[in-house]
Coordinates of C-alpha atoms in Angstrom, one line a residue:
Chain A
X1 CA -5.8 66.0 -52.3
X2 CA -2.2 66.0 -53.3
X3 CA -2.8 65.2 -56.9
X4 CA -6.3 66.3 -57.8
X5 CA -5.5 66.8 -61.5
X6 CA -4.3 63.2 -61.8
X7 CA -7.2 61.9 -59.7
X8 CA -9.8 63.6 -62.0
X9 CA -8.1 62.5 -65.1
X10 CA -7.9 58.8 -64.1
X11 CA -11.4 58.9 -62.8
X12 CA -12.6 60.0 -66.2
X13 CA -10.8 57.1 -67.8
X14 CA -12.2 54.6 -65.3
X15 CA -15.8 55.9 -65.5
X16 CA -15.8 55.8 -69.3
X17 CA -14.8 52.1 -69.1
X18 CA -17.2 51.3 -66.3
X19 CA -20.3 52.9 -67.8
X20 CA -19.8 51.5 -71.3
X21 CA -19.0 48.1 -69.8
X22 CA -22.2 48.3 -67.9
X23 CA -24.2 49.3 -71.0
X24 CA -22.8 46.5 -73.1
X25 CA -23.6 43.9 -70.4
X26 CA -27.3 44.7 -71.0
X27 CA -27.0 43.0 -74.4
X28 CA -26.2 39.6 -72.9
X29 CA -28.5 37.0 -74.3
X30 CA -30.2 39.4 -76.7
X31 CA -27.6 39.9 -79.4
X32 CA -28.6 39.7 -83.1
X33 CA -26.4 36.6 -83.6
X34 CA -24.7 34.3 -81.1
X35 CA -21.2 35.4 -82.2
X36 CA -22.1 39.0 -81.4
X37 CA -23.5 38.0 -78.0
X38 CA -20.0 36.6 -77.3
X39 CA -18.2 39.6 -78.7
X40 CA -20.3 42.1 -76.8
X41 CA -20.0 40.3 -73.5
X42 CA -16.2 40.0 -74.2
X43 CA -15.8 43.7 -74.8
X44 CA -17.9 44.4 -71.7
X45 CA -15.6 42.1 -69.7
X46 CA -12.5 43.9 -71.0
X47 CA -14.0 47.3 -70.1
X48 CA -15.0 46.2 -66.6
X49 CA -11.4 44.8 -66.1
X50 CA -10.0 48.2 -67.2
X51 CA -12.4 50.0 -64.9
X52 CA -11.1 47.8 -62.0
X53 CA -7.5 48.8 -62.6
X54 CA -8.2 52.4 -63.3
X55 CA -10.5 52.9 -60.3
X56 CA -8.1 51.1 -58.0
X57 CA -5.5 53.6 -59.1
X58 CA -7.9 56.5 -58.5
X59 CA -8.4 55.2 -54.9
X60 CA -4.6 55.0 -54.5
X61 CA -4.2 58.6 -55.6
X62 CA -7.0 59.7 -53.3
X63 CA -5.3 57.9 -50.4
X64 CA -8.4 57.2 -48.4
X65 CA -8.4 53.5 -48.7
X66 CA -11.1 53.2 -51.3
X67 CA -10.9 50.3 -53.8
X68 CA -12.6 50.0 -57.2
X69 CA -15.9 48.8 -55.7
X70 CA -16.2 51.7 -53.3
X71 CA -15.7 54.0 -56.3
X72 CA -17.8 52.2 -58.8
X73 CA -20.8 51.6 -56.5
X74 CA -21.0 54.2 -53.8
X75 CA -20.8 57.6 -55.5
X76 CA -23.7 59.8 -56.3
X77 CA -24.7 60.4 -59.8
X78 CA -23.0 63.8 -60.1
X79 CA -19.7 62.3 -59.0
X80 CA -19.4 60.2 -62.1
X81 CA -17.2 61.7 -64.7
X82 CA -17.9 59.6 -67.8
X83 CA -18.6 61.3 -71.1
X84 CA -22.3 61.5 -72.0
X85 CA -21.7 59.4 -75.1
X86 CA -21.1 56.3 -72.9
X87 CA -24.3 56.5 -70.9
X88 CA -26.5 56.7 -73.9
X89 CA -28.9 53.8 -74.1
X90 CA -28.0 50.8 -76.3
X91 CA -30.8 51.4 -78.8
X92 CA -30.5 49.0 -81.8
X93 CA -27.4 47.2 -82.8
X94 CA -26.4 50.0 -85.1
X95 CA -26.6 52.5 -82.3
X96 CA -24.6 50.3 -80.0
X97 CA -21.9 49.7 -82.6
X98 CA -21.7 53.4 -83.5
X99 CA -21.3 54.4 -79.9
X100 CA -18.6 51.8 -79.6
X101 CA -16.8 52.8 -82.7
X102 CA -16.8 56.6 -81.9
X103 CA -15.3 55.6 -78.5
X104 CA -12.8 53.0 -79.6
X105 CA -11.5 55.4 -82.2
X106 CA -10.8 57.8 -79.3
X107 CA -9.5 55.2 -76.8
X108 CA -7.0 53.6 -79.1
X109 CA -4.8 56.7 -79.9
X110 CA -5.2 57.8 -76.2
X111 CA -3.9 54.5 -74.9
X112 CA -1.1 54.6 -77.5
X113 CA 0.0 57.9 -76.1
X114 CA -0.5 56.9 -72.4
X115 CA 1.9 54.1 -73.0
X116 CA 4.6 56.7 -72.9
X117 CA 3.3 58.3 -69.7
X118 CA 5.8 59.2 -67.1
X119 CA 3.4 57.8 -64.6
X120 CA 4.3 54.1 -64.6
X121 CA 1.0 52.9 -63.3
X122 CA -0.9 54.7 -66.1
X123 CA 1.6 53.3 -68.7
X124 CA 1.1 49.8 -67.4
X125 CA -2.7 50.0 -67.5
X126 CA -2.5 51.5 -71.0
X127 CA -0.3 48.7 -72.2
X128 CA -2.8 46.0 -71.2
X129 CA -5.8 48.0 -72.3
X130 CA -4.4 48.9 -75.7
X131 CA -4.2 45.3 -76.7
X132 CA -7.9 44.9 -76.0
X133 CA -8.9 48.3 -77.5
X134 CA -7.3 47.4 -80.8
X135 CA -9.6 44.5 -81.1
X136 CA -12.6 46.5 -80.0
X137 CA -11.8 49.1 -82.7
X138 CA -11.3 46.5 -85.4
X139 CA -14.6 44.8 -84.4
X140 CA -16.7 48.1 -84.3
X141 CA -15.1 49.5 -87.5
X142 CA -15.9 46.4 -89.4
X143 CA -19.5 46.5 -88.2
X144 CA -19.9 50.2 -89.1
X145 CA -18.7 49.4 -92.6
X146 CA -20.8 46.3 -92.9
X147 CA -23.9 48.1 -91.7
X148 CA -23.3 51.3 -93.6
X149 CA -22.6 49.5 -96.9
X150 CA -25.0 46.6 -96.3
X151 CA -28.7 46.9 -97.0
X152 CA -30.8 50.1 -97.3
X153 CA -32.2 49.4 -93.9
X154 CA -28.9 48.9 -92.2
X155 CA -27.5 52.0 -93.9
X156 CA -30.4 54.0 -92.6
X157 CA -30.1 52.7 -89.1
X158 CA -26.3 53.4 -89.0
X159 CA -26.8 56.9 -90.4
X160 CA -29.5 57.6 -87.8
X161 CA -27.2 56.3 -85.0
X162 CA -24.4 58.6 -86.3
X163 CA -26.8 61.6 -86.4
X164 CA -27.9 60.9 -82.9
X165 CA -24.5 60.2 -81.3
X166 CA -22.3 62.8 -83.2
X167 CA -23.5 65.4 -80.7
X168 CA -21.6 63.7 -77.9
X169 CA -18.2 63.3 -79.5
X170 CA -16.5 66.6 -78.8
X171 CA -16.9 66.0 -75.1
X172 CA -14.5 63.1 -75.3
X173 CA -11.7 65.6 -75.9
X174 CA -12.6 67.8 -72.9
X175 CA -9.5 69.2 -71.2
X176 CA -9.5 71.1 -67.9
X177 CA -7.1 73.8 -66.9
X178 CA -5.6 71.2 -64.5
X179 CA -4.9 68.8 -67.4
X180 CA -2.4 71.3 -68.8
X181 CA 0.0 70.5 -65.9
X182 CA -0.4 66.8 -66.5
X183 CA 0.4 67.3 -70.2
X184 CA 3.4 69.5 -69.3
X185 CA 4.9 66.8 -67.0
X186 CA 4.4 64.1 -69.7
X187 CA 1.8 62.2 -67.7
X188 CA -0.9 62.5 -70.4
X189 CA -1.0 63.6 -74.0
X190 CA -2.6 66.7 -75.3
X191 CA -6.1 66.1 -76.5
X192 CA -5.4 67.9 -79.7
X193 CA -3.2 65.1 -80.8
X194 CA -5.8 62.5 -79.9
X195 CA -8.5 64.4 -81.8
X196 CA -6.4 64.5 -84.9
X197 CA -6.0 60.7 -84.8
X198 CA -9.6 60.2 -84.0
X199 CA -10.8 62.3 -86.9
X200 CA -8.6 60.4 -89.3
X201 CA -10.0 57.0 -88.2
X202 CA -13.6 58.2 -88.1
X203 CA -13.4 59.9 -91.5
X204 CA -11.9 56.9 -93.3
X205 CA -14.2 54.3 -91.7
X206 CA -17.4 56.4 -92.3
X207 CA -16.3 57.0 -95.9
X208 CA -15.9 53.3 -96.5
X209 CA -19.3 52.8 -94.8
X210 CA -20.8 55.4 -97.1
X211 CA -22.1 57.3 -94.0
X212 CA -22.1 61.1 -93.8
X213 CA -21.1 63.2 -90.8
X214 CA -24.1 65.3 -89.8
X215 CA -24.1 68.9 -90.8
X216 CA -25.6 70.0 -87.5
X217 CA -22.6 70.1 -85.4
X218 CA -24.2 71.2 -82.1
X219 CA -22.3 69.5 -79.3
X220 CA -23.4 68.5 -75.8
X221 CA -21.2 68.4 -72.8
X222 CA -21.6 67.9 -69.1
X223 CA -20.6 64.4 -68.1
X224 CA -17.0 65.4 -67.5
X225 CA -18.3 67.9 -65.0
X226 CA -20.8 65.5 -63.4
X227 CA -23.9 66.9 -65.2
X228 CA -25.4 63.9 -66.8
X229 CA -28.4 62.9 -69.0
X230 CA -31.5 61.3 -67.5
X231 CA -30.2 57.9 -68.6
X232 CA -27.4 57.7 -66.1
X233 CA -29.7 57.5 -63.0
X234 CA -31.4 54.3 -64.3
X235 CA -28.1 52.8 -65.2
X236 CA -26.8 53.5 -61.7
X237 CA -30.0 52.1 -60.1
X238 CA -29.1 48.8 -61.7
X239 CA -25.4 49.0 -61.1
X240 CA -25.6 50.1 -57.5
X241 CA -28.7 48.1 -56.5
X242 CA -27.0 45.4 -54.4
X243 CA -24.6 47.7 -52.7
X244 CA -27.4 50.1 -51.8
X245 CA -30.0 47.5 -50.8
X246 CA -27.5 45.5 -48.7
X247 CA -24.9 48.0 -47.5
X248 CA -21.6 47.0 -45.9
X249 CA -21.5 43.3 -47.0
X250 CA -18.9 41.3 -48.7
X251 CA -19.9 39.4 -51.9
Chain B
X1 CA -30.8 5.7 -101.5
X2 CA -32.8 2.5 -101.7
X3 CA -31.2 -0.4 -99.9
X4 CA -32.0 -4.0 -99.8
X5 CA -33.0 -5.2 -96.3
X6 CA -30.0 -7.4 -96.2
X7 CA -27.6 -4.5 -96.8
X8 CA -29.3 -2.5 -94.1
X9 CA -29.1 -5.3 -91.6
X10 CA -25.4 -5.8 -92.4
X11 CA -24.7 -2.0 -92.0
X12 CA -26.5 -1.9 -88.7
X13 CA -24.6 -4.9 -87.5
X14 CA -21.2 -3.4 -88.4
X15 CA -22.3 -0.1 -86.8
X16 CA -23.2 -1.8 -83.5
X17 CA -19.9 -3.7 -83.6
X18 CA -18.0 -0.5 -83.8
X19 CA -19.9 0.9 -80.9
X20 CA -19.3 -2.2 -78.9
X21 CA -15.6 -1.9 -79.6
X22 CA -15.7 1.8 -78.4
X23 CA -14.7 3.1 -81.9
X24 CA -16.1 6.6 -82.3
X25 CA -18.7 7.3 -85.0
X26 CA -17.6 10.2 -87.2
X27 CA -19.8 12.5 -89.4
X28 CA -19.1 10.7 -92.7
X29 CA -19.6 7.2 -91.3
X30 CA -22.8 5.3 -92.0
X31 CA -25.2 5.5 -89.1
X32 CA -28.9 4.4 -88.6
X33 CA -31.4 7.2 -89.2
X34 CA -32.7 6.9 -85.7
X35 CA -29.2 7.3 -84.2
X36 CA -28.8 10.5 -86.3
X37 CA -32.2 11.8 -85.3
X38 CA -31.6 11.0 -81.6
X39 CA -28.3 12.9 -81.7
X40 CA -29.7 15.9 -83.5
X41 CA -32.5 16.1 -81.0
X42 CA -30.2 15.7 -78.0
X43 CA -27.4 17.9 -79.1
X44 CA -29.7 20.7 -80.3
X45 CA -31.6 20.5 -77.0
X46 CA -28.3 20.8 -75.3
X47 CA -27.3 23.8 -77.4
X48 CA -30.7 25.5 -76.8
X49 CA -30.2 24.9 -73.0
X50 CA -26.9 26.8 -73.1
X51 CA -28.4 29.7 -75.0
X52 CA -31.6 29.9 -73.0
X53 CA -29.5 29.4 -69.9
X54 CA -27.8 32.7 -70.6
X55 CA -31.0 34.6 -69.8
X56 CA -31.6 34.0 -66.1
X57 CA -27.9 34.7 -65.4
X58 CA -27.6 37.5 -67.9
X59 CA -30.4 39.3 -66.1
X60 CA -28.0 39.7 -63.1
X61 CA -24.9 41.1 -65.0
X62 CA -26.0 44.7 -64.7
X63 CA -26.8 44.2 -61.0
X64 CA -23.8 42.0 -59.8
X65 CA -22.8 43.2 -56.3
X66 CA -19.2 44.1 -57.1
X67 CA -16.9 44.4 -60.2
X68 CA -15.2 41.1 -59.6
X69 CA -18.5 39.2 -59.5
X70 CA -19.6 41.1 -62.6
X71 CA -16.5 40.1 -64.5
X72 CA -16.8 36.5 -63.5
X73 CA -20.5 36.4 -64.5
X74 CA -19.7 38.0 -67.8
X75 CA -17.0 35.4 -68.4
X76 CA -19.3 32.6 -67.4
X77 CA -22.2 33.6 -69.6
X78 CA -19.8 34.1 -72.5
X79 CA -18.6 30.5 -72.0
X80 CA -22.1 29.4 -72.3
X81 CA -22.6 31.2 -75.6
X82 CA -19.4 29.5 -76.7
X83 CA -20.8 26.1 -75.7
X84 CA -23.9 26.9 -77.7
X85 CA -21.7 27.5 -80.7
X86 CA -19.7 24.3 -80.4
X87 CA -22.9 22.3 -79.9
X88 CA -24.7 23.9 -82.9
X89 CA -21.6 23.1 -84.9
X90 CA -21.8 19.5 -83.7
X91 CA -25.5 19.4 -84.8
X92 CA -24.4 20.6 -88.3
X93 CA -22.0 17.7 -88.7
X94 CA -25.1 15.5 -88.6
X95 CA -26.6 17.4 -91.5
X96 CA -29.0 19.6 -89.6
X97 CA -29.2 23.3 -90.1
X98 CA -28.4 25.6 -87.2
X99 CA -31.1 28.2 -88.0
X100 CA -33.7 25.5 -88.5
X101 CA -33.0 23.9 -85.1
X102 CA -33.3 27.4 -83.6
X103 CA -36.6 27.9 -85.3
X104 CA -37.7 24.6 -83.7
X105 CA -36.8 26.1 -80.3
X106 CA -38.9 29.2 -81.0
X107 CA -41.9 27.3 -82.2
X108 CA -41.8 25.1 -79.1
X109 CA -41.1 21.9 -81.1
X110 CA -37.6 21.6 -79.6
X111 CA -37.1 21.5 -75.9
X112 CA -34.4 22.8 -73.6
X113 CA -33.5 22.1 -70.0
X114 CA -36.5 23.0 -67.9
X115 CA -34.4 24.4 -65.1
X116 CA -34.1 27.7 -67.0
X117 CA -37.8 28.2 -66.8
X118 CA -37.3 29.1 -63.1
X119 CA -36.6 32.7 -62.3
X120 CA -33.3 34.0 -60.9
X121 CA -34.7 36.5 -58.4
X122 CA -31.9 37.2 -56.0
X123 CA -28.1 37.4 -56.3
X124 CA -27.9 34.1 -54.3
X125 CA -29.7 32.4 -57.2
X126 CA -26.6 33.1 -59.4
X127 CA -24.3 31.2 -57.1
X128 CA -26.9 28.5 -56.6
X129 CA -27.3 28.1 -60.4
X130 CA -23.5 27.7 -60.7
X131 CA -23.3 25.2 -57.9
X132 CA -26.4 23.1 -58.3
X133 CA -27.4 23.6 -62.0
X134 CA -23.9 23.4 -63.4
X135 CA -23.1 20.7 -60.9
X136 CA -26.1 18.6 -62.2
X137 CA -25.1 19.4 -65.8
X138 CA -21.6 18.2 -65.2
X139 CA -22.8 14.8 -63.9
X140 CA -24.5 14.4 -67.3
X141 CA -21.8 15.9 -69.4
X142 CA -18.8 14.0 -67.9
X143 CA -20.6 10.8 -69.1
X144 CA -21.1 12.4 -72.5
X145 CA -17.4 12.9 -73.0
X146 CA -17.4 9.1 -73.8
X147 CA -20.5 9.4 -76.1
X148 CA -20.1 7.2 -79.2
X149 CA -20.5 10.2 -81.5
X150 CA -17.0 11.7 -82.0
X151 CA -17.7 15.4 -82.5
X152 CA -20.2 15.5 -79.5
X153 CA -17.8 13.6 -77.2
X154 CA -14.8 15.9 -78.1
X155 CA -16.8 19.1 -77.7
X156 CA -18.0 17.8 -74.4
X157 CA -14.4 17.5 -73.1
X158 CA -13.8 21.2 -73.4
X159 CA -17.3 22.1 -72.2
X160 CA -16.8 20.0 -69.1
X161 CA -13.6 21.8 -68.1
X162 CA -15.4 25.1 -68.3
X163 CA -18.5 23.8 -66.5
X164 CA -16.5 22.5 -63.6
X165 CA -15.0 25.9 -63.3
X166 CA -18.5 27.4 -63.2
X167 CA -19.6 25.0 -60.6
X168 CA -16.7 25.9 -58.4
X169 CA -17.2 29.7 -58.8
X170 CA -20.9 29.2 -57.9
X171 CA -19.9 27.3 -54.8
X172 CA -17.3 29.9 -53.9
X173 CA -19.8 32.7 -54.3
X174 CA -22.1 30.8 -51.9
X175 CA -19.3 30.3 -49.4
X176 CA -19.0 34.0 -49.2
X177 CA -22.8 34.4 -48.6
X178 CA -22.9 31.6 -46.0
X179 CA -20.0 33.2 -44.1
X180 CA -21.5 36.6 -44.4
X181 CA -24.4 38.3 -42.6
X182 CA -27.6 36.5 -41.5
X183 CA -29.3 38.3 -44.4
X184 CA -26.9 36.8 -46.9
X185 CA -27.1 33.3 -45.3
X186 CA -30.9 33.5 -45.5
X187 CA -30.7 34.6 -49.2
X188 CA -28.6 31.5 -49.9
X189 CA -31.0 29.2 -48.0
X190 CA -33.9 30.7 -49.9
X191 CA -32.2 30.0 -53.2
X192 CA -31.4 26.5 -52.2
X193 CA -35.1 25.9 -51.2
X194 CA -36.2 27.0 -54.7
X195 CA -33.5 25.3 -56.8
X196 CA -33.0 21.9 -55.1
X197 CA -35.9 20.1 -56.6
X198 CA -35.7 21.5 -60.1
X199 CA -32.0 20.6 -60.1
X200 CA -32.9 16.9 -59.3
X201 CA -35.5 17.1 -62.1
X202 CA -32.7 18.1 -64.6
X203 CA -31.7 14.4 -64.9
X204 CA -35.1 13.7 -66.6
X205 CA -37.8 11.2 -65.8
X206 CA -37.3 8.1 -63.8
X207 CA -35.8 5.1 -65.7
X208 CA -39.1 3.3 -65.9
X209 CA -40.7 6.5 -67.5
X210 CA -37.8 7.2 -69.9
X211 CA -38.7 5.6 -73.3
X212 CA -35.6 6.6 -75.3
X213 CA -33.1 5.5 -72.7
X214 CA -32.6 1.8 -73.5
X215 CA -31.7 2.4 -77.1
X216 CA -29.5 5.4 -76.2
X217 CA -27.6 3.2 -73.8
X218 CA -27.2 0.5 -76.4
X219 CA -25.8 3.0 -78.8
X220 CA -23.6 4.5 -76.0
X221 CA -25.0 7.9 -76.5
X222 CA -25.9 7.5 -72.8
X223 CA -23.7 5.7 -70.4
X224 CA -25.7 5.9 -67.2
X225 CA -29.4 6.0 -66.6
X226 CA -31.2 9.1 -65.4
X227 CA -31.7 7.7 -61.9
X228 CA -28.1 6.6 -61.6
X229 CA -26.9 10.1 -62.5
X230 CA -29.4 11.7 -60.2
X231 CA -28.2 9.6 -57.3
X232 CA -24.6 10.4 -58.0
X233 CA -25.5 14.1 -57.9
X234 CA -27.3 13.8 -54.6
X235 CA -24.4 11.8 -53.1
X236 CA -21.9 14.4 -54.2
X237 CA -23.9 17.5 -53.3
X238 CA -25.1 16.7 -49.7
X239 CA -21.6 17.0 -48.2
X240 CA -21.1 20.3 -50.1
X241 CA -24.4 21.6 -48.6
X242 CA -23.1 20.6 -45.2
X243 CA -19.9 22.6 -45.7
X244 CA -22.0 25.6 -46.6
X245 CA -24.3 25.0 -43.6
X246 CA -27.4 25.0 -45.8
X247 CA -30.4 22.7 -45.2
X248 CA -31.5 20.6 -48.1
X249 CA -35.3 21.0 -48.3
X250 CA -36.1 17.3 -48.0
X251 CA -37.1 15.9 -44.6
X252 CA -36.5 12.4 -45.8
X253 CA -33.0 12.9 -47.0
X254 CA -30.7 10.6 -45.1
X255 CA -27.6 8.4 -45.5
X256 CA -28.4 4.7 -46.1
X257 CA -25.6 2.5 -44.8
X258 CA -26.9 -0.5 -46.7
X259 CA -27.0 1.0 -50.2
X260 CA -24.1 3.4 -49.6
X261 CA -26.2 6.3 -51.0
X262 CA -28.5 9.0 -49.7
X263 CA -32.2 8.3 -49.7
X264 CA -34.4 11.1 -50.8
X265 CA -38.2 11.9 -51.2
X266 CA -40.0 11.1 -54.4
X267 CA -39.8 13.9 -57.0
X268 CA -42.9 15.9 -57.9
X269 CA -43.2 14.7 -61.5
X270 CA -46.4 16.7 -62.0
X271 CA -44.4 19.8 -61.7
X272 CA -41.7 18.5 -64.0
X273 CA -44.2 17.7 -66.8
X274 CA -46.1 21.0 -66.3
X275 CA -42.8 22.9 -66.8
X276 CA -41.9 20.7 -69.8
X277 CA -45.3 21.4 -71.3
X278 CA -44.7 25.1 -71.1
X279 CA -46.4 26.0 -67.8
X280 CA -43.2 26.9 -65.8
X281 CA -42.8 30.3 -64.3
X282 CA -40.7 31.7 -67.2
X283 CA -41.2 29.5 -70.3
X284 CA -43.1 32.2 -72.1
X285 CA -40.5 34.9 -71.2
X286 CA -37.5 32.8 -72.2
X287 CA -38.9 31.9 -75.7
X288 CA -40.1 35.5 -76.2
X289 CA -36.7 36.8 -75.4
X290 CA -35.0 34.4 -77.8
X291 CA -37.5 35.0 -80.6
X292 CA -37.3 38.8 -80.2
X293 CA -33.5 38.6 -80.4
X294 CA -33.7 36.7 -83.6
X295 CA -36.4 38.9 -85.2
X296 CA -34.7 42.1 -84.1
X297 CA -31.4 40.8 -85.4
X298 CA -32.7 39.9 -88.8
X299 CA -31.7 43.2 -90.4
X300 CA -28.2 42.8 -89.0
X301 CA -27.7 39.4 -90.5
X302 CA -29.2 40.6 -93.8
X303 CA -26.7 43.5 -93.8
X304 CA -23.8 41.2 -93.1
X305 CA -24.8 38.9 -96.0
X306 CA -25.4 41.8 -98.4
X307 CA -22.1 43.3 -97.5
X308 CA -20.3 40.0 -98.0
X309 CA -21.9 39.6 -101.4
X310 CA -20.9 43.1 -102.5
X311 CA -17.3 42.4 -101.5
X312 CA -17.3 39.1 -103.3
X313 CA -18.5 40.8 -106.5
X314 CA -15.9 43.5 -106.2
X315 CA -13.2 40.8 -105.9
X316 CA -14.3 39.0 -109.0
X317 CA -14.8 42.3 -111.0

């Protein structure tokens, strides 16, 4: 492939959106209040929309005529490049919001930097997605603060979620040797910059929420290399069901 | 408030005069208790139907066959949650409490549209629900845009716009299936076979079995009878089924030159009443899912309240 580094980079962006969008869709009809049912389906819809644009671009870079559906539905498990954080099960509402917050706090500065990308397609997708992501971050931050500083029970649940999910945060900033060339040509930002921004947001929101970053800082990785948790297989079984059961049909 | 019978009669007379003159009744206007009760029952049932209706469709969001269909379905189910919100707000303008009406749903005291007690088992069911179920709902709801109660009528205008979009997307999804492979066409026909009769039942019992109808018509809460709306739905839907090339599962369905309507077989009202009573295929699952969402969400709502109180205290401090 002519531009494998770019292909891999955009694929990671697309898969992050796709897998989290899919997870949030599971909440539909089961949210803790009607307003949150609407919010979570709305965020899911934004993420699926982002995945469509990003995966279309992945197909274009690859140059074999694949569209977003061919990529979203017809890859094997080890070909997905989403971070492990995003395939983690929804758990309770605190867990879902914590996963969302840790991701939104990463996505916002990333899209802000990708706005300046020398790759016009990436810059255009970032522009549209940033508007959405700002809302997502506002929504998830507010909930983290509300839950952390709400009742004893909500505080406990939010802290448990943070303890559980913290282990998957480093992987968001994974950078391959190939990425260095993309950074050098101004297509993508260095992850160091993004991590600095992320840490600032995370620290300030968690502090207001009276939540504590776990002292055990053991970090998992693997998703970016296609080595996933047991959860992804089940998620893909749902996602891919129709395309696998009824191959080669238009819907 | 104690009122002399004369006063009450006079108020009722003036109320009916307003209705007859097509003046909308607004929340602070005087209205008969029965009018208020009827509306609370009807609008909350409608709200519950929107919310319970999210479940059969929501169950296909994770399995939608492509990303475009997934996005459309997400948007549609989100609209339905929005409709639920407007409708619960309308109920509140009548002095009812949203949470109390939801508790009535969970206890089985309040009803919702029986159609949602049928399972959505294939992808074709999603298109069919959009086409037939939303199509039937629109027949009812377009008439409700002229309902005598202002907040309900106005909410219904916006809801109808979205519902008509849902109906068209359902039809469009079925066009794709019916122009697809024989497997897809068979899937669409199977969905039609299962959803046709329950869709006709959505209009409620026959006019001679519908005790509340006459008063509702007089109050202009209802504009058309159940049977009239059902007939309009059949007349509008048969040509659409022909375009799709689907067979309506009724051997007696035929055009009647004399009446200018389609004739159709009698409806199986035993099935209708069984489902209303709670013996439909999914009644138990639907109510369990809603009750579970409320119970499991309790701590979230408590946290939000506690946080809001803390903030209010900080502000006054």
